[in-house]
Every structure is written in structure tokens, then in C-alpha cells.
Amino acid sequence: MSKTGVKSKTSVKSKKTEPKAVEERLVPIFVMGKRYEVPASLTIQKALEYAGYQLVRGCGCRGGICGACGTVFRYPNSYRIDVGLACQTVVQPDMYIAQIPFFPGNKAVYDIESLPAVGGTIAALYPEVFKCVGCGTCTRSCPMDIDVLGYISKAIQGDVTAVAEGSFDCVMCGLCAARCPAEEVQYNIAILARRLYARHIVPRAQHLAKAVEAVEGKKFEKALQELKKKNLDELKKIYKSLELEPDIAGEFWTPKDASFLGE
Ligand code: SF4
Ligand code: SF4
Ligand code: FES
């Protein structure tokens, strides 16, 4: 202790303090009617696992991309049925939850090569598109904030390009179709338009054609054979040492070591 009464640095015994475990608040949720208590910060997907469910369906990317985890829920004291992606929605106290990992929507079978990229193709394969009543429920249900009614209106008008571009972010979760009073399957109409657009409207990507040519010409064969001889640890080491592409990279960026690119 110094004269001032302030403990000098040397006189203080260093005492290791253990980090305090932060107790997470638990909230009740109901999964298909059964009550569980789960940490308040969890997404519905993690809460289901915390409650003991093993997700073998209705769970894919865990990051809001694959659309596999469509979920229906209702908040207490609300008459409304809400929908969302289980991996993106945080639980709320007393939430009632049920998953719809697959929606059995109408899906046309076709050969994209032989279909004309015109509005009549959508009308022929999905004539129910004209039953849309313009209620906008699909747009309000969409977890990707897509103007679903907007692209369905374009489908009715026969504008394949507008449907393709307007639905580009669709993750095929099926939540719009689950709510539609006209029994449209919006995401299947949208993917038909995107296929027509990609196959018949936009010019073929030259860089992709070149890449296919390189694969067919066995450009990567030597590097591939070398990699196949490595064991798991060696492969992990190579993977970890790979140069990462910068967040903002030019169109023609390649790593400094391009040996695995056949160069
Ligand atoms: S929910 Fe169905 S009927 Fe309503 S706007 Fe969307 S597509 Fe049309
Ligand atoms: S358009 Fe429909 S299927 Fe696509 S992401 Fe939105 S709700 Fe899901
Ligand atoms: S798990 Fe892929 S979107 Fe939720």
C-alpha cells in the first residue's frame, strides 16, 4: 500500500477472476402445441434444436438462402398467422410454431430447350396465374421482400423478362403459395420465367463457354490428379493457405498462385 492509501501496482496480488457466466433469459415457446423453454436470443431453427428436435428436413443453409425452413407462427393475443424463415426469425415469448418445410405446389414439367420465351408459355403451363385477385398477401408473406404481386402481374401481362428480373432473389420457400387465396404457385411460375430468360433471352455467357471448353480440354486434369493423391490433412493445409479473393475484386482477379487453375 502506498502512503496515499492507493495500492501500488507491485503490492496488488494478481488475482485471476473467472469470467462470469451470463445467464440467458429463457422464454416459453410452443412447437406444434408442446411447450418448451428456450434462450430468448435463439432463432426458431436453433430453438427447435435446443428443444431436442433433430432437423433432417426443413433445414439447409442456415443463412436465409436455401428457402428450406419455411415456418408458420402466431404471436400471443394475435389472430394473425405469420410466416418466416426459421433460420432468420428470432423466437418471441409464447410464440406458437409449426414448420412447413415443403409446400406441395403445382409444378409443370417441360423441356426448356423447346419452349418459346413468350408470355403465352407461362399462360399455357400455369393458366391459374389469371386467377390472381391482386390481394398482395404473397408480397406481405415473402421473407425476401420481393414484390411477388408485382411479378405475378407481369406474368399475367406476358413479360417474361420482368418476371425473371423481379423474382431474382426468390429462395423458393413456398410461403407465398401457402397463403395465396387463388392457389398460385408463384415461385414455380417465377423459375419458369428465369429459365426461359436465361436459356433464350440473354446472350450466352462467353466466360462460361470458355470455362466449359477448358474442363472438356482437361486443362485442370494435372492439378486435379495431384490433389487426389493428397491425404485429408494435406488437403486442409492447402485449403487454408489459399489466397482469398478480396471483397472488392476486379472482374479478372486470379490468385497469385494459379497452379490449380491449370496456368
Ligand atoms: S396472394 Fe395470390 S391472389 Fe393474392 S396477389 Fe398474390 S398471387 Fe395474387
Ligand atoms: S417469392 Fe415466394 S417462394 Fe420466393 S422467397 Fe418470396 S415467399 Fe418465398
Ligand atoms: S435453412 Fe436455408 S433459408 Fe433457412
Short mmCIF file of C-alpha atoms and ligand atoms in Angstrom, two decimals:
data_model
loop_
_atom_site.label_atom_id
_atom_site.label_comp_id
_atom_site.label_asym_id
_atom_site.label_seq_id
_atom_site.Cartn_x
_atom_site.Cartn_y
_atom_site.Cartn_z
CA MET A 1 0.00 0.00 0.00
CA SER A 2 1.45 3.48 -0.83
CA LYS A 3 1.31 6.42 1.57
CA THR A 4 -1.63 7.83 -0.28
CA GLY A 5 -3.57 4.75 0.54
CA VAL A 6 -3.67 3.78 -3.12
CA LYS A 7 -2.47 0.28 -3.78
CA SER A 8 0.71 0.38 -5.82
CA LYS A 9 0.91 -1.90 -8.82
CA THR A 10 3.56 -4.06 -7.14
CA SER A 11 1.61 -4.50 -3.91
CA VAL A 12 -1.54 -5.78 -5.64
CA LYS A 13 -1.65 -9.52 -5.76
CA SER A 14 -2.68 -10.57 -9.21
CA LYS A 15 -5.90 -12.45 -8.74
CA LYS A 16 -7.36 -14.31 -11.65
CA THR A 17 -11.02 -13.60 -11.98
CA GLU A 18 -13.10 -16.18 -13.76
CA PRO A 19 -15.41 -14.69 -16.41
CA LYS A 20 -18.95 -14.68 -15.06
CA ALA A 21 -21.26 -16.98 -16.95
CA VAL A 22 -24.01 -14.82 -18.36
CA GLU A 23 -27.33 -16.47 -17.71
CA GLU A 24 -29.50 -16.28 -20.75
CA ARG A 25 -33.17 -15.42 -20.25
CA LEU A 26 -35.44 -18.30 -21.16
CA VAL A 27 -38.74 -17.77 -22.91
CA PRO A 28 -41.60 -20.22 -23.44
CA ILE A 29 -42.48 -21.26 -26.97
CA PHE A 30 -44.92 -23.85 -28.30
CA VAL A 31 -43.77 -26.24 -31.00
CA MET A 32 -46.74 -27.95 -32.59
CA GLY A 33 -48.61 -27.33 -29.35
CA LYS A 34 -45.93 -28.55 -26.92
CA ARG A 35 -44.36 -26.05 -24.51
CA TYR A 36 -40.57 -25.57 -24.27
CA GLU A 37 -38.35 -23.00 -22.60
CA VAL A 38 -35.56 -21.75 -24.85
CA PRO A 39 -32.98 -18.94 -24.71
CA ALA A 40 -34.55 -15.67 -25.85
CA SER A 41 -31.82 -14.88 -28.38
CA LEU A 42 -32.23 -18.02 -30.49
CA THR A 43 -33.70 -18.21 -33.94
CA ILE A 44 -36.64 -20.57 -34.34
CA GLN A 45 -34.31 -23.06 -36.01
CA LYS A 46 -31.83 -23.07 -33.13
CA ALA A 47 -34.66 -23.11 -30.60
CA LEU A 48 -36.06 -26.27 -32.19
CA GLU A 49 -32.66 -27.92 -31.83
CA TYR A 50 -32.30 -26.62 -28.28
CA ALA A 51 -35.67 -28.21 -27.52
CA GLY A 52 -34.36 -31.55 -28.77
CA TYR A 53 -35.59 -31.69 -32.36
CA GLN A 54 -33.20 -33.08 -34.93
CA LEU A 55 -33.71 -31.24 -38.19
CA VAL A 56 -33.34 -33.69 -41.05
CA ARG A 57 -35.84 -31.84 -43.27
CA GLY A 58 -36.63 -28.16 -43.44
CA CYS A 59 -33.07 -27.09 -42.78
CA GLY A 60 -30.33 -26.41 -45.27
CA CYS A 61 -28.07 -23.36 -45.49
CA ARG A 62 -28.98 -21.87 -42.08
CA GLY A 63 -28.35 -18.50 -43.63
CA GLY A 64 -31.55 -17.39 -45.37
CA ILE A 65 -30.54 -18.60 -48.81
CA CYS A 66 -31.92 -22.07 -49.49
CA GLY A 67 -35.55 -21.48 -48.52
CA ALA A 68 -35.88 -24.88 -46.83
CA CYS A 69 -37.10 -23.65 -43.45
CA GLY A 70 -40.48 -22.02 -44.09
CA THR A 71 -42.31 -21.70 -40.79
CA VAL A 72 -45.77 -20.63 -39.69
CA PHE A 73 -46.22 -18.94 -36.33
CA ARG A 74 -48.59 -16.88 -34.28
CA TYR A 75 -47.84 -14.40 -31.54
CA PRO A 76 -49.91 -14.47 -28.35
CA ASN A 77 -53.03 -12.30 -28.37
CA SER A 78 -52.86 -12.02 -32.12
CA TYR A 79 -55.35 -13.55 -34.53
CA ARG A 80 -52.80 -13.29 -37.33
CA ILE A 81 -50.85 -16.17 -38.78
CA ASP A 82 -47.32 -15.02 -39.57
CA VAL A 83 -44.74 -16.74 -41.72
CA GLY A 84 -40.97 -16.55 -41.99
CA LEU A 85 -37.74 -18.47 -42.35
CA ALA A 86 -36.88 -20.43 -39.19
CA CYS A 87 -33.17 -19.62 -39.56
CA GLN A 88 -33.85 -15.87 -39.76
CA THR A 89 -36.62 -15.34 -37.21
CA VAL A 90 -35.85 -14.91 -33.51
CA VAL A 91 -38.25 -16.56 -31.07
CA GLN A 92 -40.71 -14.44 -29.10
CA PRO A 93 -42.32 -15.39 -25.77
CA ASP A 94 -45.35 -17.65 -26.15
CA MET A 95 -44.95 -17.99 -29.90
CA TYR A 96 -46.82 -20.91 -31.48
CA ILE A 97 -44.67 -22.53 -34.16
CA ALA A 98 -45.16 -25.14 -36.89
CA GLN A 99 -42.85 -25.79 -39.81
CA ILE A 100 -43.83 -26.27 -43.45
CA PRO A 101 -40.52 -27.39 -44.90
CA PHE A 102 -42.11 -28.40 -48.18
CA PHE A 103 -45.15 -26.95 -49.87
CA PRO A 104 -46.87 -29.35 -52.29
CA GLY A 105 -47.42 -26.80 -55.06
CA ASN A 106 -48.33 -27.45 -58.68
CA LYS A 107 -45.19 -27.85 -60.79
CA ALA A 108 -45.29 -28.07 -64.57
CA VAL A 109 -42.94 -30.47 -66.36
CA TYR A 110 -41.30 -29.11 -69.52
CA ASP A 111 -38.29 -29.19 -71.78
CA ILE A 112 -36.85 -25.68 -71.57
CA GLU A 113 -34.98 -26.07 -74.88
CA SER A 114 -38.18 -26.36 -76.88
CA LEU A 115 -40.26 -23.71 -75.10
CA PRO A 116 -40.64 -20.26 -76.67
CA ALA A 117 -39.67 -17.42 -74.30
CA VAL A 118 -43.01 -15.64 -74.56
CA GLY A 119 -45.76 -14.86 -72.09
CA GLY A 120 -48.01 -17.47 -73.70
CA THR A 121 -45.69 -20.18 -72.38
CA ILE A 122 -46.35 -19.13 -68.79
CA ALA A 123 -50.09 -18.93 -69.51
CA ALA A 124 -50.10 -22.40 -71.08
CA LEU A 125 -48.17 -24.10 -68.27
CA TYR A 126 -49.70 -22.16 -65.38
CA PRO A 127 -53.17 -21.00 -66.53
CA GLU A 128 -54.11 -20.42 -62.88
CA VAL A 129 -51.94 -17.28 -62.99
CA PHE A 130 -55.03 -15.43 -64.26
CA LYS A 131 -56.92 -16.29 -61.07
CA CYS A 132 -54.84 -13.78 -59.08
CA VAL A 133 -57.12 -11.39 -57.22
CA GLY A 134 -54.40 -8.84 -56.51
CA CYS A 135 -54.71 -9.14 -52.74
CA GLY A 136 -50.94 -8.73 -52.12
CA THR A 137 -50.80 -11.45 -49.44
CA CYS A 138 -47.90 -13.06 -51.33
CA THR A 139 -45.86 -9.85 -51.16
CA ARG A 140 -46.60 -9.45 -47.44
CA SER A 141 -45.57 -13.08 -46.79
CA CYS A 142 -42.27 -13.01 -48.63
CA PRO A 143 -39.23 -13.19 -46.32
CA MET A 144 -37.05 -11.86 -49.15
CA ASP A 145 -39.10 -8.66 -49.52
CA ILE A 146 -39.88 -9.45 -53.12
CA ASP A 147 -42.78 -7.70 -54.81
CA VAL A 148 -44.44 -11.04 -55.56
CA LEU A 149 -47.71 -9.48 -56.68
CA GLY A 150 -45.60 -7.28 -58.98
CA TYR A 151 -44.01 -10.20 -60.79
CA ILE A 152 -47.27 -12.15 -60.93
CA SER A 153 -48.86 -9.10 -62.59
CA LYS A 154 -46.00 -9.12 -65.11
CA ALA A 155 -46.62 -12.84 -65.72
CA ILE A 156 -50.27 -12.04 -66.47
CA GLN A 157 -49.07 -9.35 -68.88
CA GLY A 158 -46.76 -11.89 -70.54
CA ASP A 159 -43.50 -10.09 -69.74
CA VAL A 160 -41.04 -12.95 -69.19
CA THR A 161 -38.05 -10.65 -68.64
CA ALA A 162 -39.82 -8.61 -65.96
CA VAL A 163 -40.90 -11.78 -64.11
CA ALA A 164 -37.35 -13.15 -64.27
CA GLU A 165 -35.76 -9.94 -63.06
CA GLY A 166 -38.43 -9.23 -60.43
CA SER A 167 -38.14 -12.68 -58.87
CA PHE A 168 -34.37 -12.97 -58.94
CA ASP A 169 -33.99 -13.12 -55.11
CA CYS A 170 -36.63 -15.84 -54.64
CA VAL A 171 -35.39 -18.67 -52.38
CA MET A 172 -38.34 -20.97 -53.27
CA CYS A 173 -39.54 -21.17 -49.66
CA GLY A 174 -43.18 -21.57 -50.72
CA LEU A 175 -44.56 -19.16 -48.12
CA CYS A 176 -46.30 -17.02 -50.76
CA ALA A 177 -48.06 -20.05 -52.23
CA ALA A 178 -49.08 -21.25 -48.77
CA ARG A 179 -51.04 -18.01 -48.23
CA CYS A 180 -52.43 -17.42 -51.72
CA PRO A 181 -56.25 -17.49 -51.90
CA ALA A 182 -56.01 -18.13 -55.67
CA GLU A 183 -53.76 -21.16 -55.22
CA GLU A 184 -50.99 -19.76 -57.36
CA VAL A 185 -47.55 -21.31 -57.07
CA GLN A 186 -45.68 -18.07 -57.57
CA TYR A 187 -42.15 -19.45 -57.21
CA ASN A 188 -42.66 -22.13 -59.89
CA ILE A 189 -44.04 -19.50 -62.28
CA ALA A 190 -41.02 -17.35 -61.43
CA ILE A 191 -38.46 -20.06 -62.00
CA LEU A 192 -40.03 -20.92 -65.34
CA ALA A 193 -39.59 -17.28 -66.35
CA ARG A 194 -35.97 -17.22 -65.13
CA ARG A 195 -35.21 -20.41 -67.07
CA LEU A 196 -36.79 -19.02 -70.24
CA TYR A 197 -34.88 -15.79 -69.73
CA ALA A 198 -31.54 -17.50 -69.11
CA ARG A 199 -31.91 -20.02 -71.92
CA HIS A 200 -33.46 -17.93 -74.68
CA ILE A 201 -33.28 -14.19 -73.94
CA VAL A 202 -29.89 -13.23 -72.51
CA PRO A 203 -26.84 -13.96 -74.67
CA ARG A 204 -24.82 -16.99 -73.66
CA ALA A 205 -22.02 -16.10 -71.20
CA GLN A 206 -18.75 -16.26 -73.09
CA HIS A 207 -16.64 -16.80 -69.98
CA LEU A 208 -18.78 -19.81 -69.06
CA ALA A 209 -18.41 -21.29 -72.55
CA LYS A 210 -14.64 -20.85 -72.22
CA ALA A 211 -14.61 -22.50 -68.79
CA VAL A 212 -16.58 -25.49 -70.12
CA GLU A 213 -14.15 -25.74 -73.02
CA ALA A 214 -11.22 -25.72 -70.57
CA VAL A 215 -12.78 -28.51 -68.47
CA GLU A 216 -13.51 -30.59 -71.56
CA GLY A 217 -9.97 -29.95 -72.82
CA LYS A 218 -8.69 -31.38 -69.49
CA LYS A 219 -6.92 -28.14 -68.55
CA PHE A 220 -7.32 -28.89 -64.84
CA GLU A 221 -6.58 -32.60 -65.07
CA LYS A 222 -2.96 -32.41 -63.84
CA ALA A 223 -3.84 -30.29 -60.79
CA LEU A 224 -6.83 -32.50 -60.06
CA GLN A 225 -4.79 -35.67 -60.15
CA GLU A 226 -2.21 -34.08 -57.82
CA LEU A 227 -4.93 -33.14 -55.35
CA LYS A 228 -6.41 -36.63 -55.45
CA LYS A 229 -3.11 -38.04 -54.19
CA LYS A 230 -3.17 -35.86 -51.04
CA ASN A 231 -4.49 -37.05 -47.72
CA LEU A 232 -7.07 -35.12 -45.70
CA ASP A 233 -4.52 -33.15 -43.62
CA GLU A 234 -2.60 -32.11 -46.70
CA LEU A 235 -5.79 -31.01 -48.39
CA LYS A 236 -6.79 -28.97 -45.32
CA LYS A 237 -3.36 -27.30 -45.32
CA ILE A 238 -3.67 -26.38 -48.99
CA TYR A 239 -7.19 -25.11 -48.44
CA LYS A 240 -6.17 -22.92 -45.51
CA SER A 241 -3.24 -21.45 -47.42
CA LEU A 242 -5.36 -20.44 -50.42
CA GLU A 243 -5.31 -16.75 -51.19
CA LEU A 244 -8.73 -15.29 -50.56
CA GLU A 245 -10.42 -13.19 -53.18
CA PRO A 246 -10.68 -9.60 -51.85
CA ASP A 247 -14.16 -8.30 -51.11
CA ILE A 248 -13.84 -5.87 -53.96
CA ALA A 249 -12.02 -7.71 -56.71
CA GLY A 250 -11.77 -6.86 -60.37
CA GLU A 251 -13.62 -8.98 -62.89
CA PHE A 252 -10.48 -10.79 -63.96
CA TRP A 253 -8.96 -11.39 -60.49
CA THR A 254 -6.91 -14.57 -60.12
CA PRO A 255 -4.77 -15.70 -57.15
CA LYS A 256 -1.01 -15.20 -57.35
CA ASP A 257 -0.52 -18.95 -57.28
CA ALA A 258 -2.67 -20.06 -60.19
CA SER A 259 -1.21 -23.56 -60.45
CA PHE A 260 -4.55 -25.16 -59.52
CA LEU A 261 -6.20 -23.19 -62.30
CA GLY A 262 -4.12 -25.01 -64.87
CA GLU A 263 -1.96 -21.95 -65.53
S1 SF4 B 1 -51.55 -13.96 -52.86
FE1 SF4 B 1 -52.25 -14.94 -54.76
S2 SF4 B 1 -54.11 -13.87 -55.30
FE2 SF4 B 1 -53.07 -12.59 -53.77
S3 SF4 B 1 -51.83 -11.16 -55.04
FE3 SF4 B 1 -50.52 -12.90 -54.56
S4 SF4 B 1 -50.77 -14.27 -56.34
FE4 SF4 B 1 -52.47 -12.83 -56.39
S1 SF4 B 2 -41.43 -15.25 -53.78
FE1 SF4 B 2 -42.48 -16.81 -52.54
S2 SF4 B 2 -41.17 -18.62 -52.66
FE2 SF4 B 2 -39.96 -16.85 -53.34
S3 SF4 B 2 -38.89 -16.15 -51.50
FE3 SF4 B 2 -40.78 -14.95 -51.64
S4 SF4 B 2 -42.28 -16.11 -50.43
FE4 SF4 B 2 -40.55 -17.48 -50.80
S1 FES B 3 -32.09 -23.06 -43.63
FE1 FES B 3 -31.78 -22.18 -45.62
S2 FES B 3 -33.11 -20.46 -45.59
FE2 FES B 3 -33.29 -21.26 -43.58
#
